[in-house]
Amino acid sequence: MAVVVRSGRGGGGSASSSALRSFFSYRIFLSAMFTLLFFATASVLFSSHPAHFSGNSEMQTTGRAYTHRTFLALKSDPLKTRLDLMHKQANDHIVLVNAYAAYARKLKLEISKQLKMFEDLALNFSELITKPTYQTALFETNEPLDEEILRQFEKEVKDKVKIARLIIGDTKESYDNQVKIQKLKDTIFAVQDLLTKAKKNGAFASLIAAKSTPKSLHCLAMRLMEDRIASPEKYKDENPKPEFEDPTLYHYAIFSDNVIAASVVINSTVKNAQEPWKHVFHIVTDKMNLAAMKVWFKRKPVERGAFVEVKSVEGYTFLRQMESKYTSMLNHLRFYLPEMYPNLHRILLLDDDVVVQKDLTALWKLDMDGKVNGAVEICFGSFHRYSHYLNFSNPLIKDKFNPKACAWAFGLNIFDLDAWRRERLTNRYHYWQNLNEEGSLWKSGMLPPGLITFYSRTKSLEKKWHVRGLGYNPSISMDEINNAAVIHFNGNMKPWLDIAMNQFKHLWTKYVASEEYVQMCNFGL
């Protein structure tokens, strides 16, 4: 029994010892293999094989040698980082200036100097890197770097980088599209600003030309006055004719201080009237032009039996107290027609810058539908609505009028004076004028108070009765003009001015009376 036991213990110990020896032998083998692998890797990384880095160009050789030397210097050379930074900076700027040079070649000849500058910069960087002194001391050596040479290389690189950045900064505007776009926008804005100013100046100059008295008109008035002074017996005032108050005739009101313009309105109306002897023209002017106006119609009587009455504003006594309220009383006379012509039932108001091309007597037979004013409307779309002329932010306007109501035009207006009197519209005009004393309801002009006075009391006429715009709009068609009963030279380019539009001027000049003073005063007809 004892023998069996000893024999079992002895066999177990032998097996255990064999296993331990096998385990330790395996670990030794693995350690040896890792050691050999380590030395093999190290020999590859740190062995020197100059022939392996030879290249086709000097720059390629420098780069490979520099890369190889970098591995060796990872732990041993503290100046490596500085050299690496300078080398990378130089190469980056070579790429940058070459890119600008390539773009410069695509542009116009104006920047050929810039192209040469960029090419020179790229060459300077390349020459610096391949300089033999630096190649030998910095890029092709395995020895520790010479700090003095590195410092010199660093200084030259920084100097060239500084020059490159200055040149690129000065010329960047030529290549940066966003900068170009912004500069173009700035230029466009500046040109638009100049254009706006030029338009304003032109409009102001045109306004001055339109509102001031031309030399030719002043000359004509002076010649007529000289004639009156030289021959006073020829120009004695006559007693008013009964036709001036005959309500069965066709009466016109013309308020003007322009002799030749008033004569054209009358001449064109008479020449196109079917029964001219039934037409009566009431001209009202200021006292300065009264004598000249009377002399003209004495020298050039209206043809075909029509009647002309010439009076001044001062001839209407009830208007004298109102002269101090208005800068130009002539413009406001249109709101006093029932008081000026108490015996008439209807009257046609014509501006002095119109030309009549058709017989107008149908307007006196027109059914006014109980309205006071007959006029052509001028609105289209959202344009020329009441909101364009009146201040609807003011509650007085907002509560009384519709901002979308269609505006109409002065120039040709047939008025039912009996209806005007019944509705006491002159009082209505005074009421709103007093409310607008500070200009808070409308700015200026005759149309806004007209729109208010005749609001909901205006009958719309067919457009062919009154075609406007010949004093500012060159695109009006001749078909529209030829079909119109009245054409209106509203705007600054009046037909008696040098700035008149030539394509329309003949429509006016053909009605100018043949008169020696017109030729003498150089109207350029």
PDB file of C-alpha atoms in Angstrom, residues 278-509:
ATOM      1  CA  LYS A 278     -71.922 131.810 -80.272  1.00  0.00           C
ATOM      2  CA  HIS A 279     -68.709 131.484 -78.236  1.00  0.00           C
ATOM      3  CA  VAL A 280     -67.712 133.976 -75.541  1.00  0.00           C
ATOM      4  CA  PHE A 281     -64.262 133.987 -73.933  1.00  0.00           C
ATOM      5  CA  HIS A 282     -63.699 135.566 -70.522  1.00  0.00           C
ATOM      6  CA  ILE A 283     -59.994 136.259 -69.966  1.00  0.00           C
ATOM      7  CA  VAL A 284     -58.933 137.312 -66.481  1.00  0.00           C
ATOM      8  CA  THR A 285     -55.345 138.430 -65.910  1.00  0.00           C
ATOM      9  CA  ASP A 286     -53.379 140.456 -63.360  1.00  0.00           C
ATOM     10  CA  LYS A 287     -53.061 144.236 -63.519  1.00  0.00           C
ATOM     11  CA  MET A 288     -49.487 144.023 -64.779  1.00  0.00           C
ATOM     12  CA  ASN A 289     -50.531 142.230 -67.973  1.00  0.00           C
ATOM     13  CA  LEU A 290     -53.992 143.744 -68.397  1.00  0.00           C
ATOM     14  CA  ALA A 291     -52.973 146.478 -70.844  1.00  0.00           C
ATOM     15  CA  ALA A 292     -50.810 144.138 -72.968  1.00  0.00           C
ATOM     16  CA  MET A 293     -53.626 141.581 -73.137  1.00  0.00           C
ATOM     17  CA  LYS A 294     -56.138 144.203 -74.275  1.00  0.00           C
ATOM     18  CA  VAL A 295     -53.764 145.607 -76.920  1.00  0.00           C
ATOM     19  CA  TRP A 296     -53.168 142.129 -78.336  1.00  0.00           C
ATOM     20  CA  PHE A 297     -56.860 141.415 -78.908  1.00  0.00           C
ATOM     21  CA  LYS A 298     -57.346 144.883 -80.325  1.00  0.00           C
ATOM     22  CA  ARG A 299     -54.529 144.319 -82.792  1.00  0.00           C
ATOM     23  CA  LYS A 300     -55.561 140.729 -83.521  1.00  0.00           C
ATOM     24  CA  PRO A 301     -59.377 140.479 -83.162  1.00  0.00           C
ATOM     25  CA  VAL A 302     -60.770 136.981 -82.839  1.00  0.00           C
ATOM     26  CA  GLU A 303     -62.007 135.677 -86.145  1.00  0.00           C
ATOM     27  CA  ARG A 304     -65.391 134.274 -87.135  1.00  0.00           C
ATOM     28  CA  GLY A 305     -67.472 136.491 -84.826  1.00  0.00           C
ATOM     29  CA  ALA A 306     -66.444 135.128 -81.409  1.00  0.00           C
ATOM     30  CA  PHE A 307     -66.422 137.469 -78.399  1.00  0.00           C
ATOM     31  CA  VAL A 308     -63.527 138.195 -76.007  1.00  0.00           C
ATOM     32  CA  GLU A 309     -63.764 139.952 -72.654  1.00  0.00           C
ATOM     33  CA  VAL A 310     -60.506 140.939 -70.918  1.00  0.00           C
ATOM     34  CA  LYS A 311     -60.572 141.889 -67.241  1.00  0.00           C
ATOM     35  CA  SER A 312     -58.162 141.954 -64.335  1.00  0.00           C
ATOM     36  CA  VAL A 313     -58.540 140.316 -60.935  1.00  0.00           C
ATOM     37  CA  GLU A 314     -58.893 143.794 -59.473  1.00  0.00           C
ATOM     38  CA  GLY A 315     -62.012 144.277 -61.633  1.00  0.00           C
ATOM     39  CA  TYR A 316     -63.915 141.955 -59.294  1.00  0.00           C
ATOM     40  CA  THR A 317     -64.405 143.948 -56.122  1.00  0.00           C
ATOM     41  CA  PHE A 318     -65.402 140.978 -53.953  1.00  0.00           C
ATOM     42  CA  LEU A 319     -61.996 139.374 -54.679  1.00  0.00           C
ATOM     43  CA  ARG A 320     -59.885 142.295 -53.452  1.00  0.00           C
ATOM     44  CA  GLN A 321     -60.196 141.333 -49.803  1.00  0.00           C
ATOM     45  CA  MET A 322     -58.890 137.844 -50.604  1.00  0.00           C
ATOM     46  CA  GLU A 323     -55.752 138.866 -52.513  1.00  0.00           C
ATOM     47  CA  SER A 324     -53.707 139.014 -49.328  1.00  0.00           C
ATOM     48  CA  LYS A 325     -54.482 135.333 -48.616  1.00  0.00           C
ATOM     49  CA  TYR A 326     -53.027 133.938 -51.841  1.00  0.00           C
ATOM     50  CA  THR A 327     -49.659 134.355 -53.542  1.00  0.00           C
ATOM     51  CA  SER A 328     -51.303 134.011 -56.957  1.00  0.00           C
ATOM     52  CA  MET A 329     -54.927 134.978 -57.057  1.00  0.00           C
ATOM     53  CA  LEU A 330     -55.228 133.864 -60.690  1.00  0.00           C
ATOM     54  CA  ASN A 331     -54.879 130.223 -59.637  1.00  0.00           C
ATOM     55  CA  HIS A 332     -57.689 130.502 -57.088  1.00  0.00           C
ATOM     56  CA  LEU A 333     -60.225 132.232 -59.355  1.00  0.00           C
ATOM     57  CA  ARG A 334     -61.560 128.833 -60.458  1.00  0.00           C
ATOM     58  CA  PHE A 335     -63.247 128.480 -57.063  1.00  0.00           C
ATOM     59  CA  TYR A 336     -65.241 131.713 -57.493  1.00  0.00           C
ATOM     60  CA  LEU A 337     -66.859 131.132 -60.905  1.00  0.00           C
ATOM     61  CA  PRO A 338     -70.506 131.447 -59.733  1.00  0.00           C
ATOM     62  CA  GLU A 339     -69.737 134.787 -58.086  1.00  0.00           C
ATOM     63  CA  MET A 340     -67.762 136.081 -61.072  1.00  0.00           C
ATOM     64  CA  TYR A 341     -70.459 135.152 -63.603  1.00  0.00           C
ATOM     65  CA  PRO A 342     -73.769 135.360 -61.717  1.00  0.00           C
ATOM     66  CA  ASN A 343     -75.954 135.322 -64.844  1.00  0.00           C
ATOM     67  CA  LEU A 344     -74.503 132.175 -66.408  1.00  0.00           C
ATOM     68  CA  HIS A 345     -75.698 128.598 -65.978  1.00  0.00           C
ATOM     69  CA  ARG A 346     -72.673 126.738 -67.305  1.00  0.00           C
ATOM     70  CA  ILE A 347     -69.093 127.676 -68.056  1.00  0.00           C
ATOM     71  CA  LEU A 348     -66.121 125.759 -69.452  1.00  0.00           C
ATOM     72  CA  LEU A 349     -62.821 126.363 -67.668  1.00  0.00           C
ATOM     73  CA  LEU A 350     -59.710 125.954 -69.877  1.00  0.00           C
ATOM     74  CA  ASP A 351     -56.089 126.218 -68.744  1.00  0.00           C
ATOM     75  CA  ASP A 352     -53.870 128.471 -70.835  1.00  0.00           C
ATOM     76  CA  ASP A 353     -51.565 125.590 -71.850  1.00  0.00           C
ATOM     77  CA  VAL A 354     -54.188 123.660 -73.804  1.00  0.00           C
ATOM     78  CA  VAL A 355     -54.995 123.445 -77.496  1.00  0.00           C
ATOM     79  CA  VAL A 356     -58.571 122.770 -78.661  1.00  0.00           C
ATOM     80  CA  GLN A 357     -58.860 120.397 -81.633  1.00  0.00           C
ATOM     81  CA  LYS A 358     -62.615 119.635 -81.783  1.00  0.00           C
ATOM     82  CA  ASP A 359     -65.901 121.441 -81.353  1.00  0.00           C
ATOM     83  CA  LEU A 360     -66.717 121.521 -77.633  1.00  0.00           C
ATOM     84  CA  THR A 361     -70.359 122.577 -77.629  1.00  0.00           C
ATOM     85  CA  ALA A 362     -71.545 119.061 -76.696  1.00  0.00           C
ATOM     86  CA  LEU A 363     -70.276 119.739 -73.159  1.00  0.00           C
ATOM     87  CA  TRP A 364     -73.015 122.338 -72.625  1.00  0.00           C
ATOM     88  CA  LYS A 365     -75.643 119.743 -73.539  1.00  0.00           C
ATOM     89  CA  LEU A 366     -74.131 117.019 -71.345  1.00  0.00           C
ATOM     90  CA  ASP A 367     -76.360 115.403 -68.694  1.00  0.00           C
ATOM     91  CA  MET A 368     -74.405 116.135 -65.513  1.00  0.00           C
ATOM     92  CA  ASP A 369     -76.523 113.763 -63.362  1.00  0.00           C
ATOM     93  CA  GLY A 370     -76.834 116.475 -60.730  1.00  0.00           C
ATOM     94  CA  LYS A 371     -73.046 116.848 -60.472  1.00  0.00           C
ATOM     95  CA  VAL A 372     -71.244 120.197 -60.420  1.00  0.00           C
ATOM     96  CA  ASN A 373     -67.936 119.443 -62.156  1.00  0.00           C
ATOM     97  CA  GLY A 374     -67.390 117.467 -65.355  1.00  0.00           C
ATOM     98  CA  ALA A 375     -63.762 116.287 -65.717  1.00  0.00           C
ATOM     99  CA  VAL A 376     -61.595 113.460 -67.048  1.00  0.00           C
ATOM    100  CA  GLU A 377     -60.349 111.072 -64.365  1.00  0.00           C
ATOM    101  CA  ILE A 378     -56.608 110.409 -64.255  1.00  0.00           C
ATOM    102  CA  CYS A 379     -56.304 107.416 -61.906  1.00  0.00           C
ATOM    103  CA  PHE A 380     -55.052 104.005 -62.997  1.00  0.00           C
ATOM    104  CA  GLY A 381     -54.307 101.150 -60.648  1.00  0.00           C
ATOM    105  CA  SER A 382     -53.146 102.634 -57.369  1.00  0.00           C
ATOM    106  CA  PHE A 383     -51.863 105.822 -58.994  1.00  0.00           C
ATOM    107  CA  HIS A 384     -53.524 109.240 -58.742  1.00  0.00           C
ATOM    108  CA  ARG A 385     -55.938 108.284 -56.009  1.00  0.00           C
ATOM    109  CA  TYR A 386     -57.009 110.721 -53.297  1.00  0.00           C
ATOM    110  CA  SER A 387     -54.372 109.202 -51.016  1.00  0.00           C
ATOM    111  CA  HIS A 388     -51.702 110.620 -53.343  1.00  0.00           C
ATOM    112  CA  TYR A 389     -52.861 114.221 -52.826  1.00  0.00           C
ATOM    113  CA  LEU A 390     -54.316 114.387 -49.319  1.00  0.00           C
ATOM    114  CA  ASN A 391     -52.879 113.622 -45.882  1.00  0.00           C
ATOM    115  CA  PHE A 392     -54.931 110.668 -44.661  1.00  0.00           C
ATOM    116  CA  SER A 393     -52.975 110.485 -41.412  1.00  0.00           C
ATOM    117  CA  ASN A 394     -54.991 113.536 -40.387  1.00  0.00           C
ATOM    118  CA  PRO A 395     -58.369 112.512 -38.925  1.00  0.00           C
ATOM    119  CA  LEU A 396     -60.120 115.442 -40.638  1.00  0.00           C
ATOM    120  CA  ILE A 397     -59.230 113.919 -43.999  1.00  0.00           C
ATOM    121  CA  LYS A 398     -59.508 110.276 -42.958  1.00  0.00           C
ATOM    122  CA  ASP A 399     -63.076 110.668 -41.660  1.00  0.00           C
ATOM    123  CA  LYS A 400     -64.427 112.544 -44.673  1.00  0.00           C
ATOM    124  CA  PHE A 401     -62.813 111.058 -47.787  1.00  0.00           C
ATOM    125  CA  ASN A 402     -62.068 107.714 -49.397  1.00  0.00           C
ATOM    126  CA  PRO A 403     -58.326 107.299 -50.024  1.00  0.00           C
ATOM    127  CA  LYS A 404     -59.068 105.079 -53.035  1.00  0.00           C
ATOM    128  CA  ALA A 405     -61.309 107.652 -54.719  1.00  0.00           C
ATOM    129  CA  CYS A 406     -60.174 108.462 -58.237  1.00  0.00           C
ATOM    130  CA  ALA A 407     -58.591 111.860 -58.874  1.00  0.00           C
ATOM    131  CA  TRP A 408     -59.475 113.990 -61.889  1.00  0.00           C
ATOM    132  CA  ALA A 409     -57.666 116.813 -63.656  1.00  0.00           C
ATOM    133  CA  PHE A 410     -57.994 120.530 -64.137  1.00  0.00           C
ATOM    134  CA  GLY A 411     -57.399 121.801 -67.663  1.00  0.00           C
ATOM    135  CA  LEU A 412     -60.815 121.135 -69.157  1.00  0.00           C
ATOM    136  CA  ASN A 413     -63.744 121.368 -66.710  1.00  0.00           C
ATOM    137  CA  ILE A 414     -67.404 121.991 -67.441  1.00  0.00           C
ATOM    138  CA  PHE A 415     -69.168 123.497 -64.396  1.00  0.00           C
ATOM    139  CA  ASP A 416     -72.879 123.586 -63.659  1.00  0.00           C
ATOM    140  CA  LEU A 417     -72.965 126.958 -61.889  1.00  0.00           C
ATOM    141  CA  ASP A 418     -76.569 126.577 -60.761  1.00  0.00           C
ATOM    142  CA  ALA A 419     -75.761 123.316 -58.940  1.00  0.00           C
ATOM    143  CA  TRP A 420     -72.623 124.953 -57.512  1.00  0.00           C
ATOM    144  CA  ARG A 421     -74.702 127.745 -56.022  1.00  0.00           C
ATOM    145  CA  ARG A 422     -77.276 125.371 -54.595  1.00  0.00           C
ATOM    146  CA  GLU A 423     -74.620 123.357 -52.789  1.00  0.00           C
ATOM    147  CA  ARG A 424     -72.697 126.448 -51.696  1.00  0.00           C
ATOM    148  CA  LEU A 425     -69.390 124.931 -52.753  1.00  0.00           C
ATOM    149  CA  THR A 426     -67.476 128.198 -52.546  1.00  0.00           C
ATOM    150  CA  ASN A 427     -68.163 128.205 -48.817  1.00  0.00           C
ATOM    151  CA  ARG A 428     -67.013 124.609 -48.686  1.00  0.00           C
ATOM    152  CA  TYR A 429     -63.762 125.636 -50.390  1.00  0.00           C
ATOM    153  CA  HIS A 430     -63.232 128.446 -47.818  1.00  0.00           C
ATOM    154  CA  TYR A 431     -63.909 126.036 -44.957  1.00  0.00           C
ATOM    155  CA  TRP A 432     -61.194 123.583 -46.017  1.00  0.00           C
ATOM    156  CA  GLN A 433     -58.740 126.321 -46.952  1.00  0.00           C
ATOM    157  CA  ASN A 434     -58.997 127.687 -43.417  1.00  0.00           C
ATOM    158  CA  LEU A 435     -58.462 124.217 -41.938  1.00  0.00           C
ATOM    159  CA  ASN A 436     -55.342 123.817 -44.064  1.00  0.00           C
ATOM    160  CA  GLU A 437     -53.816 127.126 -43.032  1.00  0.00           C
ATOM    161  CA  GLU A 438     -50.724 125.329 -41.701  1.00  0.00           C
ATOM    162  CA  GLY A 439     -50.497 122.911 -44.634  1.00  0.00           C
ATOM    163  CA  SER A 440     -51.343 119.818 -42.583  1.00  0.00           C
ATOM    164  CA  LEU A 441     -54.106 118.522 -44.890  1.00  0.00           C
ATOM    165  CA  TRP A 442     -52.332 118.872 -48.241  1.00  0.00           C
ATOM    166  CA  LYS A 443     -49.044 120.400 -49.308  1.00  0.00           C
ATOM    167  CA  SER A 444     -49.635 122.703 -52.267  1.00  0.00           C
ATOM    168  CA  GLY A 445     -51.279 123.056 -55.655  1.00  0.00           C
ATOM    169  CA  MET A 446     -54.778 123.646 -56.905  1.00  0.00           C
ATOM    170  CA  LEU A 447     -55.836 120.051 -57.404  1.00  0.00           C
ATOM    171  CA  PRO A 448     -56.055 118.984 -53.704  1.00  0.00           C
ATOM    172  CA  PRO A 449     -58.549 121.721 -52.742  1.00  0.00           C
ATOM    173  CA  GLY A 450     -60.403 120.964 -55.962  1.00  0.00           C
ATOM    174  CA  LEU A 451     -60.635 117.271 -55.068  1.00  0.00           C
ATOM    175  CA  ILE A 452     -62.022 118.222 -51.669  1.00  0.00           C
ATOM    176  CA  THR A 453     -64.451 120.889 -52.902  1.00  0.00           C
ATOM    177  CA  PHE A 454     -65.924 118.693 -55.637  1.00  0.00           C
ATOM    178  CA  TYR A 455     -65.699 115.361 -53.803  1.00  0.00           C
ATOM    179  CA  SER A 456     -68.638 113.138 -54.867  1.00  0.00           C
ATOM    180  CA  ARG A 457     -69.802 116.047 -57.063  1.00  0.00           C
ATOM    181  CA  THR A 458     -67.723 115.299 -60.180  1.00  0.00           C
ATOM    182  CA  LYS A 459     -68.994 113.575 -63.306  1.00  0.00           C
ATOM    183  CA  SER A 460     -66.390 111.547 -65.168  1.00  0.00           C
ATOM    184  CA  LEU A 461     -65.924 112.510 -68.822  1.00  0.00           C
ATOM    185  CA  GLU A 462     -64.598 110.284 -71.599  1.00  0.00           C
ATOM    186  CA  LYS A 463     -60.826 110.454 -71.863  1.00  0.00           C
ATOM    187  CA  LYS A 464     -60.944 111.703 -75.459  1.00  0.00           C
ATOM    188  CA  TRP A 465     -62.195 115.065 -74.182  1.00  0.00           C
ATOM    189  CA  HIS A 466     -58.901 115.820 -72.467  1.00  0.00           C
ATOM    190  CA  VAL A 467     -55.498 114.184 -73.205  1.00  0.00           C
ATOM    191  CA  ARG A 468     -52.756 115.296 -70.850  1.00  0.00           C
ATOM    192  CA  GLY A 469     -48.967 115.023 -70.578  1.00  0.00           C
ATOM    193  CA  LEU A 470     -47.623 116.830 -73.639  1.00  0.00           C
ATOM    194  CA  GLY A 471     -45.421 118.920 -71.369  1.00  0.00           C
ATOM    195  CA  TYR A 472     -43.560 115.972 -69.837  1.00  0.00           C
ATOM    196  CA  ASN A 473     -44.429 112.638 -71.485  1.00  0.00           C
ATOM    197  CA  PRO A 474     -42.790 111.997 -74.890  1.00  0.00           C
ATOM    198  CA  SER A 475     -44.432 108.576 -75.297  1.00  0.00           C
ATOM    199  CA  ILE A 476     -48.020 109.728 -75.891  1.00  0.00           C
ATOM    200  CA  SER A 477     -49.204 108.188 -79.154  1.00  0.00           C
ATOM    201  CA  MET A 478     -50.167 110.455 -82.026  1.00  0.00           C
ATOM    202  CA  ASP A 479     -53.396 108.465 -82.498  1.00  0.00           C
ATOM    203  CA  GLU A 480     -54.466 109.378 -78.975  1.00  0.00           C
ATOM    204  CA  ILE A 481     -53.505 113.013 -79.577  1.00  0.00           C
ATOM    205  CA  ASN A 482     -55.311 113.244 -82.918  1.00  0.00           C
ATOM    206  CA  ASN A 483     -58.513 111.801 -81.434  1.00  0.00           C
ATOM    207  CA  ALA A 484     -58.515 114.201 -78.484  1.00  0.00           C
ATOM    208  CA  ALA A 485     -60.846 117.188 -78.265  1.00  0.00           C
ATOM    209  CA  VAL A 486     -58.339 119.052 -76.091  1.00  0.00           C
ATOM    210  CA  ILE A 487     -54.626 118.370 -75.652  1.00  0.00           C
ATOM    211  CA  HIS A 488     -52.896 119.649 -72.549  1.00  0.00           C
ATOM    212  CA  PHE A 489     -49.232 120.690 -72.286  1.00  0.00           C
ATOM    213  CA  ASN A 490     -49.208 120.201 -68.516  1.00  0.00           C
ATOM    214  CA  GLY A 491     -45.710 119.812 -67.150  1.00  0.00           C
ATOM    215  CA  ASN A 492     -42.621 122.001 -67.319  1.00  0.00           C
ATOM    216  CA  MET A 493     -41.928 121.697 -71.061  1.00  0.00           C
ATOM    217  CA  LYS A 494     -44.392 124.336 -72.196  1.00  0.00           C
ATOM    218  CA  PRO A 495     -44.703 124.803 -75.966  1.00  0.00           C
ATOM    219  CA  TRP A 496     -43.621 128.469 -75.829  1.00  0.00           C
ATOM    220  CA  LEU A 497     -40.342 127.547 -74.081  1.00  0.00           C
ATOM    221  CA  ASP A 498     -37.058 126.409 -75.607  1.00  0.00           C
ATOM    222  CA  ILE A 499     -37.301 123.184 -73.589  1.00  0.00           C
ATOM    223  CA  ALA A 500     -40.575 122.155 -75.293  1.00  0.00           C
ATOM    224  CA  MET A 501     -40.692 118.684 -76.856  1.00  0.00           C
ATOM    225  CA  ASN A 502     -40.218 119.107 -80.595  1.00  0.00           C
ATOM    226  CA  GLN A 503     -42.546 116.255 -81.566  1.00  0.00           C
ATOM    227  CA  PHE A 504     -45.497 118.082 -79.971  1.00  0.00           C
ATOM    228  CA  LYS A 505     -44.605 121.748 -80.374  1.00  0.00           C
ATOM    229  CA  HIS A 506     -46.114 122.106 -83.855  1.00  0.00           C
ATOM    230  CA  LEU A 507     -49.540 121.219 -82.437  1.00  0.00           C
ATOM    231  CA  TRP A 508     -49.399 124.507 -80.541  1.00  0.00           C
ATOM    232  CA  THR A 509     -47.449 126.811 -82.878  1.00  0.00           C
TER     233      THR A 509
END
